[in-house]
PDB file of C-alpha atoms and ligand atoms in Angstrom:
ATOM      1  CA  UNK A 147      18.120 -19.079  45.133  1.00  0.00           C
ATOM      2  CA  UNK A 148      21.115 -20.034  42.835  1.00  0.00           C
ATOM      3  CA  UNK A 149      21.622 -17.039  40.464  1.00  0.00           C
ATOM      4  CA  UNK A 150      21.379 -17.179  36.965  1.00  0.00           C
ATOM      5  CA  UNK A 151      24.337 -15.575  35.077  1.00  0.00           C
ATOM      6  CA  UNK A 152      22.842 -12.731  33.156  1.00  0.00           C
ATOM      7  CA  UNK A 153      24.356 -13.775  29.733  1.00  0.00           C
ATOM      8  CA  UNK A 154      22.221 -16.636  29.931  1.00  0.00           C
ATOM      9  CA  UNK A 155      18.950 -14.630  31.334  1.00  0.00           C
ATOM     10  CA  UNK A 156      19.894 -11.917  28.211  1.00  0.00           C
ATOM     11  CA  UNK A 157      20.261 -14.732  25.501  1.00  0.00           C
ATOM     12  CA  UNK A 158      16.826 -16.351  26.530  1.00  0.00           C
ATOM     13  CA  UNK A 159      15.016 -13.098  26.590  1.00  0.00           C
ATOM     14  CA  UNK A 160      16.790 -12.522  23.078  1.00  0.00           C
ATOM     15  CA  UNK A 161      15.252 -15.329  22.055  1.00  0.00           C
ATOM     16  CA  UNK A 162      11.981 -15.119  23.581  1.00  0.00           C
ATOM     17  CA  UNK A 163      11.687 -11.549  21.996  1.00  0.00           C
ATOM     18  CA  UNK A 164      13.075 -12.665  18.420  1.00  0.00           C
ATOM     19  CA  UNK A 165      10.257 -15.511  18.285  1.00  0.00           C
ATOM     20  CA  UNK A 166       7.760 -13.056  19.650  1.00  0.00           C
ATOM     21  CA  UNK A 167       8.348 -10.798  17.091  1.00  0.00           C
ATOM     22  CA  UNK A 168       8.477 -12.801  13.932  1.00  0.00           C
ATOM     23  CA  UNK A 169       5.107 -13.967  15.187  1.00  0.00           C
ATOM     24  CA  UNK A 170       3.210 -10.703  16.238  1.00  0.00           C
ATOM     25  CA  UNK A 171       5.054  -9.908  12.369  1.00  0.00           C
ATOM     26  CA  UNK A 172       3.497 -12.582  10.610  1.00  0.00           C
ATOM     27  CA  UNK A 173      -0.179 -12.986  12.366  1.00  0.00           C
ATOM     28  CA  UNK A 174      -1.000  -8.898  13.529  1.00  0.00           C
ATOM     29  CA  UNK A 175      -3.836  -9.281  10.538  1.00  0.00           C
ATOM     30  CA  UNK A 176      -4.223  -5.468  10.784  1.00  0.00           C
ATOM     31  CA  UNK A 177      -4.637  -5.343   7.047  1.00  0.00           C
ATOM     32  CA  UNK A 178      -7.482  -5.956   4.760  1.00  0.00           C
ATOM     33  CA  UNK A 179      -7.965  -8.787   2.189  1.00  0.00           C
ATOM     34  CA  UNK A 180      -4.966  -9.201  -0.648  1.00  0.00           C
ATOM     35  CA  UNK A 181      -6.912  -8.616  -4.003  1.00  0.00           C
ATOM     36  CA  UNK A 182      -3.201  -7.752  -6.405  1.00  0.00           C
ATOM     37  CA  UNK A 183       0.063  -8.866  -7.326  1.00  0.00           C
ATOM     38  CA  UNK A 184       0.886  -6.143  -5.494  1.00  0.00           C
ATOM     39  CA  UNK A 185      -0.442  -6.441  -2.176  1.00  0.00           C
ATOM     40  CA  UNK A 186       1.876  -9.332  -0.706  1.00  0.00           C
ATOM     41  CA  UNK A 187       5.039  -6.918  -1.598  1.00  0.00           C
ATOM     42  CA  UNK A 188       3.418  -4.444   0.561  1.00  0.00           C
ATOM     43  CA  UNK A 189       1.977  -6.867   3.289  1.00  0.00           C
ATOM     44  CA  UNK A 190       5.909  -8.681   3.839  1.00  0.00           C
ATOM     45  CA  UNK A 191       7.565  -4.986   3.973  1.00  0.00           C
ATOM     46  CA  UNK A 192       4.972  -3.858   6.857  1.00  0.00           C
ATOM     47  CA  UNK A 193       5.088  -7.494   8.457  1.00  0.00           C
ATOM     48  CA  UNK A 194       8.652  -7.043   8.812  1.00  0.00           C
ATOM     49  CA  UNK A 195       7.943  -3.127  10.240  1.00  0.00           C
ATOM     50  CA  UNK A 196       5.685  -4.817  12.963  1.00  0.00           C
ATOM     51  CA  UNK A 197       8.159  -7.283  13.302  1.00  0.00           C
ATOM     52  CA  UNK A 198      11.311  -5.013  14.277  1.00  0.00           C
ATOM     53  CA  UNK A 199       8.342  -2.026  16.134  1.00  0.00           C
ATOM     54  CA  UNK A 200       7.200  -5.251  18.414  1.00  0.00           C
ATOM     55  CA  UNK A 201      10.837  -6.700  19.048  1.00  0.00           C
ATOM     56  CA  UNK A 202      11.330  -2.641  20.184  1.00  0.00           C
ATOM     57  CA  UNK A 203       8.340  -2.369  22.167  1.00  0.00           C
ATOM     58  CA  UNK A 204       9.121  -5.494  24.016  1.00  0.00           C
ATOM     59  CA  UNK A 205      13.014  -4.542  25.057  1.00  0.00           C
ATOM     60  CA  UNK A 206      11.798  -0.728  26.046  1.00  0.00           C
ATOM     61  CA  UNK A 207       8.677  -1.817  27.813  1.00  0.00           C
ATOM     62  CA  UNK A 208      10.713  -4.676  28.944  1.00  0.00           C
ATOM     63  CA  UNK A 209      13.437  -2.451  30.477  1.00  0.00           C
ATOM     64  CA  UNK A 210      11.201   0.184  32.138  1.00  0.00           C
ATOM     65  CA  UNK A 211       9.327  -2.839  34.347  1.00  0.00           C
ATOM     66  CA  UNK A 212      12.371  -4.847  35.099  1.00  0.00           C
ATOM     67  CA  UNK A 213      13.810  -1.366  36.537  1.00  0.00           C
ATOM     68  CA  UNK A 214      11.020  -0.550  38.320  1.00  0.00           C
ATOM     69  CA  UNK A 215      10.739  -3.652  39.726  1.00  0.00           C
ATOM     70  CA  UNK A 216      14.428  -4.731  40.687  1.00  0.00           C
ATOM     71  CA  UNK A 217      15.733  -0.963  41.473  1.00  0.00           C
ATOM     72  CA  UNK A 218      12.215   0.060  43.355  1.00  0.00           C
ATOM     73  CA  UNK A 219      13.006   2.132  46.604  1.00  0.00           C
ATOM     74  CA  UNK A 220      13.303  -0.168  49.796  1.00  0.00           C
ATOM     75  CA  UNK A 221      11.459   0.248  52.996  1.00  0.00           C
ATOM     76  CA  UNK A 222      13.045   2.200  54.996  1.00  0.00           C
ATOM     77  CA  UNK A 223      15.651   3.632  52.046  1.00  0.00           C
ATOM     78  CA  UNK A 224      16.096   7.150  52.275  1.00  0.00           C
ATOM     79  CA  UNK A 225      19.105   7.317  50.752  1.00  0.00           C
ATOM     80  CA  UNK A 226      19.693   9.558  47.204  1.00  0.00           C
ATOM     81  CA  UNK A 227      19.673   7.306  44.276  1.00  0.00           C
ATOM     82  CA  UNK A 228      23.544   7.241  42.441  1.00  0.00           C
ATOM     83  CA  UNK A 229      24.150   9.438  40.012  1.00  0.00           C
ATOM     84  CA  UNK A 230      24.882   8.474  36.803  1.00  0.00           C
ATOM     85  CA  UNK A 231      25.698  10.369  33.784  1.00  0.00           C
ATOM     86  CA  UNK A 232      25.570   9.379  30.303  1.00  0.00           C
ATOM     87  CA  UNK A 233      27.180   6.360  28.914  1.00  0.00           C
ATOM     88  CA  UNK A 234      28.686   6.571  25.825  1.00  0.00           C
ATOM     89  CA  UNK A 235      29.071   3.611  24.303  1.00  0.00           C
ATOM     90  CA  UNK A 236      25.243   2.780  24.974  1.00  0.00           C
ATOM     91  CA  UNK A 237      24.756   6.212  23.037  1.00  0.00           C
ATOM     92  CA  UNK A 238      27.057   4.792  20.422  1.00  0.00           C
ATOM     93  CA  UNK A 239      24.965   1.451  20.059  1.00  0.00           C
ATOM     94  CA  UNK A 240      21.462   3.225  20.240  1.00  0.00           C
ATOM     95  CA  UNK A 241      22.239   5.229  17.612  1.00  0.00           C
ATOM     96  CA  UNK A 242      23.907   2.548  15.454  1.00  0.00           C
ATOM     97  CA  UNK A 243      20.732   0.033  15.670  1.00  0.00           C
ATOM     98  CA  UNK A 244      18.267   2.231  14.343  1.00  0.00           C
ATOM     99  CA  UNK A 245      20.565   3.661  11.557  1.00  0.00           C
ATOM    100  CA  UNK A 246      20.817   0.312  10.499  1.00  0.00           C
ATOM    101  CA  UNK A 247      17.101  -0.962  10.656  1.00  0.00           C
ATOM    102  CA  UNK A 248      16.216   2.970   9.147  1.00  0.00           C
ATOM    103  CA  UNK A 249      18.844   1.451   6.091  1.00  0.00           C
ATOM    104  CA  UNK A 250      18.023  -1.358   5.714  1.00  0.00           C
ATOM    105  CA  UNK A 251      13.978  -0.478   5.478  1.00  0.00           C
ATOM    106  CA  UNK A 252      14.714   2.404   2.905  1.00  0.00           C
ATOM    107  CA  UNK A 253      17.035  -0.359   1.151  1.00  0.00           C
ATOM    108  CA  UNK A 254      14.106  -2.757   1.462  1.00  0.00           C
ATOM    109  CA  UNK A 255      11.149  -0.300   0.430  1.00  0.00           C
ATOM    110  CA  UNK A 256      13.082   0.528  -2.702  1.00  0.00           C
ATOM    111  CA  UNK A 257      13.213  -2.828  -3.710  1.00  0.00           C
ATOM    112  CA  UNK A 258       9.679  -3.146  -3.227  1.00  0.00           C
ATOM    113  CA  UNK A 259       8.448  -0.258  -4.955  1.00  0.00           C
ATOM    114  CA  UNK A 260      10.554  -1.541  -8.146  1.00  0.00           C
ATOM    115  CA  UNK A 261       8.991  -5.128  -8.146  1.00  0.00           C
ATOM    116  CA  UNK A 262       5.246  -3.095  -8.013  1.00  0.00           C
ATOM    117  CA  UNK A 263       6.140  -1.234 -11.090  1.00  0.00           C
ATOM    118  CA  UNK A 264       6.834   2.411  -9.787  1.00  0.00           C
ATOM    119  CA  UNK A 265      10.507   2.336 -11.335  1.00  0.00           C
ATOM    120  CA  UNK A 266       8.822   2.039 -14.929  1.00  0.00           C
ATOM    121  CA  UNK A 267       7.394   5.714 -14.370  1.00  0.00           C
ATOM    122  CA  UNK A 268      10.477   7.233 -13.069  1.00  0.00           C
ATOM    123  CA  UNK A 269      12.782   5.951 -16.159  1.00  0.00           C
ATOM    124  CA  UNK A 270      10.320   7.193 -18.613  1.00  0.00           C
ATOM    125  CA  UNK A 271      11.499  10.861 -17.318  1.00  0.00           C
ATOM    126  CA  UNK A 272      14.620  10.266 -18.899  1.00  0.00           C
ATOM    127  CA  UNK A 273      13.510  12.721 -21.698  1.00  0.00           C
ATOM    128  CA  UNK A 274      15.396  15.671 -22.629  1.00  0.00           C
ATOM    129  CA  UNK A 275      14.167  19.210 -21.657  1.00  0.00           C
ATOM    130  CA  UNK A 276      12.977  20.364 -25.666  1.00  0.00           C
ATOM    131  CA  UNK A 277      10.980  17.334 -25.967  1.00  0.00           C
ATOM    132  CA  UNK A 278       9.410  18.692 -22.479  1.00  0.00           C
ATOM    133  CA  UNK A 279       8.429  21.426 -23.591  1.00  0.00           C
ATOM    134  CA  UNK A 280       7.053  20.195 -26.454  1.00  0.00           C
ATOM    135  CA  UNK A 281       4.844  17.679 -25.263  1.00  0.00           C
ATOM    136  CA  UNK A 282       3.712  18.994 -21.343  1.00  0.00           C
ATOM    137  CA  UNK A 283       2.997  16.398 -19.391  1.00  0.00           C
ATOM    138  CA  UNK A 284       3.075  13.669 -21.220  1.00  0.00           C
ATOM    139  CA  UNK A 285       4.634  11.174 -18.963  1.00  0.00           C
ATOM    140  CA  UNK A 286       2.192   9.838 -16.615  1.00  0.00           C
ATOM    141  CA  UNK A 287       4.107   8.932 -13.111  1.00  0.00           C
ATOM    142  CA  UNK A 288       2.951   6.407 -10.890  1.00  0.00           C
ATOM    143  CA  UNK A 289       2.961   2.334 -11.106  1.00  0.00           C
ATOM    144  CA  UNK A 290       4.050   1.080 -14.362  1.00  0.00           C
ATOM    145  CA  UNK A 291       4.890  -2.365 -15.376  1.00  0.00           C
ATOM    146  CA  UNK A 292       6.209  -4.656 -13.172  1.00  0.00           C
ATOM    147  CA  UNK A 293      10.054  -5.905 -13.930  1.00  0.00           C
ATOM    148  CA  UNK A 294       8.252  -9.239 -15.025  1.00  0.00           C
ATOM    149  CA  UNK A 295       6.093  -7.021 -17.878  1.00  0.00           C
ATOM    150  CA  UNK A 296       8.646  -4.790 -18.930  1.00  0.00           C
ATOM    151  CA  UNK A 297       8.290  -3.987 -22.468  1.00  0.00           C
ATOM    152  CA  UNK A 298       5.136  -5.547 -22.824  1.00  0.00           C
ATOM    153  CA  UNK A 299       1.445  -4.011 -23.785  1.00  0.00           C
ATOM    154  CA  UNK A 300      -1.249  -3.892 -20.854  1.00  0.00           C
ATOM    155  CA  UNK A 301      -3.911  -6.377 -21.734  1.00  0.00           C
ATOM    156  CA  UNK A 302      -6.412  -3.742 -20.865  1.00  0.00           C
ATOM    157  CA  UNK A 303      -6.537   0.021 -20.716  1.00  0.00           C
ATOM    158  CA  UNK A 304      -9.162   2.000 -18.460  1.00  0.00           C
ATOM    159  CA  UNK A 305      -9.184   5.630 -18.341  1.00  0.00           C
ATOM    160  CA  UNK A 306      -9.847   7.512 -14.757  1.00  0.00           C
ATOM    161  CA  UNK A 307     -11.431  10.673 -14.372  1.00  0.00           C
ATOM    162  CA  UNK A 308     -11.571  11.822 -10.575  1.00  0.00           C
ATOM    163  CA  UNK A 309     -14.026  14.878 -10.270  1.00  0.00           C
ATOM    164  CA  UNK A 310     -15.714  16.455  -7.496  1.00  0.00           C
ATOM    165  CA  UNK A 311     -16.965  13.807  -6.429  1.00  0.00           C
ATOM    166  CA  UNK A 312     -16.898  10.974  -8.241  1.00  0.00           C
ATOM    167  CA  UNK A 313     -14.663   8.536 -10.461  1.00  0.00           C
ATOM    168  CA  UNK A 314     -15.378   7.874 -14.212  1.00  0.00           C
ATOM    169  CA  UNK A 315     -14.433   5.016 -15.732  1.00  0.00           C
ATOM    170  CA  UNK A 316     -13.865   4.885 -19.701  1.00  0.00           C
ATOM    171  CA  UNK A 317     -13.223   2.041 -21.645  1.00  0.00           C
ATOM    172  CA  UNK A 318     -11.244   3.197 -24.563  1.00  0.00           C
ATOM    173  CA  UNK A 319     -11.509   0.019 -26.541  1.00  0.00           C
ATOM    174  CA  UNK A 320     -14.772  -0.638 -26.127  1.00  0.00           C
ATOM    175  CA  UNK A 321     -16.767   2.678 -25.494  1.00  0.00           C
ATOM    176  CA  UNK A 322     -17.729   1.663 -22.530  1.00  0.00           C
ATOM    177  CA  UNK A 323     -18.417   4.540 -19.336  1.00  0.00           C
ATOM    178  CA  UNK A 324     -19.184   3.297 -15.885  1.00  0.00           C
ATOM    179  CA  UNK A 325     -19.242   4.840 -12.299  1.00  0.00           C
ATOM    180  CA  UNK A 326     -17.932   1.226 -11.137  1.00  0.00           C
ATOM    181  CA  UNK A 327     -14.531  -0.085 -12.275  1.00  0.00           C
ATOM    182  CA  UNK A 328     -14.536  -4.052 -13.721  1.00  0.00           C
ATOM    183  CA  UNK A 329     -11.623  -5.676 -14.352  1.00  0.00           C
ATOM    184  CA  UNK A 330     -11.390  -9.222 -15.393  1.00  0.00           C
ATOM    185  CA  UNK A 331      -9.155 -11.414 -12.364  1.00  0.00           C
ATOM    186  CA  UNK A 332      -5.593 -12.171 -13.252  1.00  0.00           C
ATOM    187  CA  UNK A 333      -5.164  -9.967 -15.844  1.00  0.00           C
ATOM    188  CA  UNK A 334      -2.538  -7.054 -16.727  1.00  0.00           C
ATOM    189  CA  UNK A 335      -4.714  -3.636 -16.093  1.00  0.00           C
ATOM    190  CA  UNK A 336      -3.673  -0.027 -16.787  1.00  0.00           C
ATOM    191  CA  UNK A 337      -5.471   2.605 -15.044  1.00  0.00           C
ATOM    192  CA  UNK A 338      -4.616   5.874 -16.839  1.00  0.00           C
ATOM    193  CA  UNK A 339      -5.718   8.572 -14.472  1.00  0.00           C
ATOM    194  CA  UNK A 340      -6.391  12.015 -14.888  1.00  0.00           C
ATOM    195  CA  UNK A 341      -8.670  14.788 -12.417  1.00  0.00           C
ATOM    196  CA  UNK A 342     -11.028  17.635 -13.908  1.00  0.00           C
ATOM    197  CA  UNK A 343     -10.603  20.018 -11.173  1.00  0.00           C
ATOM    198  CA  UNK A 344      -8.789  19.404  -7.901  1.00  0.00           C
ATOM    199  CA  UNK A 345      -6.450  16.711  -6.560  1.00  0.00           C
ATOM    200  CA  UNK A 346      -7.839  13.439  -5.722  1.00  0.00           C
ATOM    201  CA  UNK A 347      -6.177  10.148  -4.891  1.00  0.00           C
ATOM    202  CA  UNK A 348      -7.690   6.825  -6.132  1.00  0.00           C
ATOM    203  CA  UNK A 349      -7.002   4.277  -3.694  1.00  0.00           C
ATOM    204  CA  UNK A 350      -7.836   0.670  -3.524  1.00  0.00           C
ATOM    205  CA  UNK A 351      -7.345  -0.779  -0.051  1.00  0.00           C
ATOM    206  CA  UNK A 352      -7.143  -4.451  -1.138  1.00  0.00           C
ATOM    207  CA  UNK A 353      -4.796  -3.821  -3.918  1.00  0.00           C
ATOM    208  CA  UNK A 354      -2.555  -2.034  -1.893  1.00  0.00           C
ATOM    209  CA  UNK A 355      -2.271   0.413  -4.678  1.00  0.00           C
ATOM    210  CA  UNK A 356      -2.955   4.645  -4.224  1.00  0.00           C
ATOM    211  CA  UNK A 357      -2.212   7.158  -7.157  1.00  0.00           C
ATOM    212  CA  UNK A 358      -3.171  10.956  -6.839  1.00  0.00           C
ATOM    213  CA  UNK A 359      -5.095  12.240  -9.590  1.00  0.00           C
ATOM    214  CA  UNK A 360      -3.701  15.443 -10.943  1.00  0.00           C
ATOM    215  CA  UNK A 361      -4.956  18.302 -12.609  1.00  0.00           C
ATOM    216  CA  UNK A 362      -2.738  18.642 -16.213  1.00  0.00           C
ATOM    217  CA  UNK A 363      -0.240  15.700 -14.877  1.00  0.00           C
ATOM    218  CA  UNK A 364      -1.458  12.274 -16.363  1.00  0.00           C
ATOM    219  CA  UNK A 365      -0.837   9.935 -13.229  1.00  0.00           C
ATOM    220  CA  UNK A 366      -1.029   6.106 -13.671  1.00  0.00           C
ATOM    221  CA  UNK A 367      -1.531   2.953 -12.167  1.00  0.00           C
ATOM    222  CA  UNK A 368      -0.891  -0.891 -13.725  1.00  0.00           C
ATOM    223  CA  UNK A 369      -1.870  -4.384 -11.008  1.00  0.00           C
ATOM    224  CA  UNK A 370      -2.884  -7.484 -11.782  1.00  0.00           C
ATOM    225  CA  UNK A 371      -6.097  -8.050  -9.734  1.00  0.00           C
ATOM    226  CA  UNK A 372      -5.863 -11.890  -7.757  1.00  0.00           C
ATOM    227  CA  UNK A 373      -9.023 -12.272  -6.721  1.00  0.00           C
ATOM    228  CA  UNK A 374     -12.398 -12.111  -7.820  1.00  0.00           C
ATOM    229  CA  UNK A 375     -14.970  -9.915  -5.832  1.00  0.00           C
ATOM    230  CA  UNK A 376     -16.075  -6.289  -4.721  1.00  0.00           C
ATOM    231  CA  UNK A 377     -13.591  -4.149  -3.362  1.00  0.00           C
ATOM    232  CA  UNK A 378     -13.777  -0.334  -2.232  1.00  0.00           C
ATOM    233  CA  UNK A 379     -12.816   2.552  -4.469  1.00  0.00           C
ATOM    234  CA  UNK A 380     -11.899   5.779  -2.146  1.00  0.00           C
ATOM    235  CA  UNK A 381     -10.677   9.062  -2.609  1.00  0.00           C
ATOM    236  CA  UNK A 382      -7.743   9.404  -0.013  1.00  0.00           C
ATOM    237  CA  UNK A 383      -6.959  13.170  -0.736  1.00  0.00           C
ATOM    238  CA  UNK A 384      -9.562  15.507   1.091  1.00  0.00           C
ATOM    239  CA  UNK A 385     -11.200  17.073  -2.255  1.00  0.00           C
ATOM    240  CA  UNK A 386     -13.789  19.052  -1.146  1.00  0.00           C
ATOM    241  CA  UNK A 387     -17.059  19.224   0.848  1.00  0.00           C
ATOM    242  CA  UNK A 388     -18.243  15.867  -0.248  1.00  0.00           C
ATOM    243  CA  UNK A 389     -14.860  14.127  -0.504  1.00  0.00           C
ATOM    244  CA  UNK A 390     -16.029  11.329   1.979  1.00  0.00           C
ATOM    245  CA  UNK A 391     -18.561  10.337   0.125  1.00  0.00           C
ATOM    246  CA  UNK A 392     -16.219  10.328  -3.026  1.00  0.00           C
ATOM    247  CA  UNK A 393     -16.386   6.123  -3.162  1.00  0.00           C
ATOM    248  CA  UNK A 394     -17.296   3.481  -5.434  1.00  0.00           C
ATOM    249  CA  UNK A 395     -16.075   0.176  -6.262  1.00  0.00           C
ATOM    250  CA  UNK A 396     -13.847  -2.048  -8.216  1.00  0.00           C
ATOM    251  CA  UNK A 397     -15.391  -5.630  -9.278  1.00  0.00           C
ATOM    252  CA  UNK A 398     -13.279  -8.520  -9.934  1.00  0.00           C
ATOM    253  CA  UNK A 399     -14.650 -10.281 -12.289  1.00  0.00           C
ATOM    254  CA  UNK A 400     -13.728 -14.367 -13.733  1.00  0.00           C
ATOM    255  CA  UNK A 401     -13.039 -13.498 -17.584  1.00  0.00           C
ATOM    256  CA  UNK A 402     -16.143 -14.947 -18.683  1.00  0.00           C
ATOM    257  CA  UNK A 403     -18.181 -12.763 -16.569  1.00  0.00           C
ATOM    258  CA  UNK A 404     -16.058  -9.864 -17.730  1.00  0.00           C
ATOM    259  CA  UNK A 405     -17.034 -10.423 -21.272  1.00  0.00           C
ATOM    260  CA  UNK A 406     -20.250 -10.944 -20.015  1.00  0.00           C
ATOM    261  CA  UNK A 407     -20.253  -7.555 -18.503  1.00  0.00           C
ATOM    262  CA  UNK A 408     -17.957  -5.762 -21.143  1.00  0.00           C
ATOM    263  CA  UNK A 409     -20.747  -7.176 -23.864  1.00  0.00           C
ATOM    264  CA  UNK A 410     -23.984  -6.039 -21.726  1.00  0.00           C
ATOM    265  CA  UNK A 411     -22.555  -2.317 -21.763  1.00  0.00           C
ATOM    266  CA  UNK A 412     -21.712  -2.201 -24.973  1.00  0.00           C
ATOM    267  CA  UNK A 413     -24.601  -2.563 -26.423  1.00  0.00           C
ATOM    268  CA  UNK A 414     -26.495  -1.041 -23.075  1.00  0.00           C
ATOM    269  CA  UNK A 415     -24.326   2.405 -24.849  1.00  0.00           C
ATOM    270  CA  UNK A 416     -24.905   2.231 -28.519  1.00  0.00           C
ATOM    271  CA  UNK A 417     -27.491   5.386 -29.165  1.00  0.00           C
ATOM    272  CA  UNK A 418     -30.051   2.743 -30.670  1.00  0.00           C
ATOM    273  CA  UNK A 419     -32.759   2.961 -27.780  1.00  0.00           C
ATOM    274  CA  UNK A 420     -34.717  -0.318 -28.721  1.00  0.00           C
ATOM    275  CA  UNK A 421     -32.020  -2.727 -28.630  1.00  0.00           C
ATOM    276  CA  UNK A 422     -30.871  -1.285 -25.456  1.00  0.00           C
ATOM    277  CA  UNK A 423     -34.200  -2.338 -24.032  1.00  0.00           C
ATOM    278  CA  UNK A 424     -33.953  -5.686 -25.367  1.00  0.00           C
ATOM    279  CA  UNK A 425     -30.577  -6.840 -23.649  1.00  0.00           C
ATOM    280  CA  UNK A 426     -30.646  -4.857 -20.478  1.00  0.00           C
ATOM    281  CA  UNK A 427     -33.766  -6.283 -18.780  1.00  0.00           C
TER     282      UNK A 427
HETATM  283 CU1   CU B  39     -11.776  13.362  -4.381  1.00  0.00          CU
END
């Protein structure tokens, strides 16, 4: 058998392993639904994760079987194996490679979390230590605006209670209080969340979006939902006895059907019993 030079066998397994990878990247569908602005941001940054972890797995995995295979003891071989000891420059290139990917990710996640909105938080703690102390707590941290909606108002404001164990929803403008969040689709939301008691975390798998909810910090979280349907509401920070069952949903409504909804609970809440009756069959 003619032998193949091994820069050519090296460059096609290169490229076998690049294309690989950018596909295993792009079609590993290990995450739910997108339902936000947010969620592709987070979706291309752990595409690109898989991406480089299966281009890794392949050249290890790759290595170990081509050794065993090619450098597998002989019959009749009794002979020691040679000794070899360290290499430097491979040191020197394996510990290059992952500094940069480990850069270039942190570099990359940074950039991410500033086009979801969690710089917005961060630069509102530019306050001076007096006005601190004068106003504890004030500053909610988590996801503000987006870069896009810098500067400009939320087009609606929910409030977020998490309590052992369950989440509150108020609707400030409105008077509205639900156990379900309902947001209208395409539409700027701010979730200002606070907890009663212990730490919870309100988390919204298809929105890609998770904010602890902390006793005496105000915590927030601002998306614009994409699509309309039911999505899961969970508590992601172990609260309690019953923190599994600490779940409800978000609904994402059309904005007609919002109004629809918005209008129904309204007057479901005013104290008058009778017209209550009347709307809510
Ligand atoms: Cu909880």
């Amino acid at each position: 058998m003619k032998q193949i030079p091994l820069g050519i066998v090296t460059l096609i397994a290169g490229i076998l392993i690049t294309l690989i990878s950018l596909w295993v990247g792009q079609n590993n569908h290990l995450l739910p639904e997108q339902a936000s602005a947010q969620a592709p941001l987070v979706d291309n940054f752990f595409n690109v994760m898989v991406a480089i972890g299966t281009a890794l797995f392949l050249v290890v995995q790759g290595a170990i079987l081509f050794s065993v295979i090619k450098f597998r003891r002989r019959r009749g071989d009794n002979t020691d194996g040679e000794p070899i000891e360290g290499s430097f420059p491979l040191e020197i290139l394996w510990t290059i490679i992952p500094g940069i990917i480990v850069i270039g990710l942190g570099i990359y996640s940074v950039d991410v979390y500033t086009e979801m909105g969690g710089m917005d938080a961060i630069s509102h703690h530019g306050m001076t230590h007096e006005s601190m102390m004068a106003q504890p707590n004030s500053n909610p941290i988590g996801i503000g605006s987006t870069p896009a909606n810098e500067g400009k108002p939320p087009s609606l404001v929910v409030n977020v209670t998490g309590m052992q164990y369950a989440w509150l929803f108020n609707y400030p403008d409105s008077n509205v209080n639900t156990g379900e969040l309902h947001v209208p689709v395409g539409q700027d939301v701010l979730l200002n969340i606070s907890a009663n008691d212990v730490i919870h975390s309100f988390w919204i798998p298809q929105f890609r979006l998770k904010q602890d909810a902390i006793p005496g910090q105000a915590t927030q979280l601002r998306f614009t939902a994409t699509k309309t349907g039911q999505y899961p509401v969970v508590c992601a920070e172990l609260c309690g006895g019953y923190h599994g069952s600490m779940r409800t949903s978000v609904v994402v409504h059309t904005p007609e059907e919002y109004d629809r909804w918005l209008a129904e609970n309204r007057i479901a809440q005013q104290p008058e019993m009778d017209r209550t009756v009347a709307v809510n069959p």
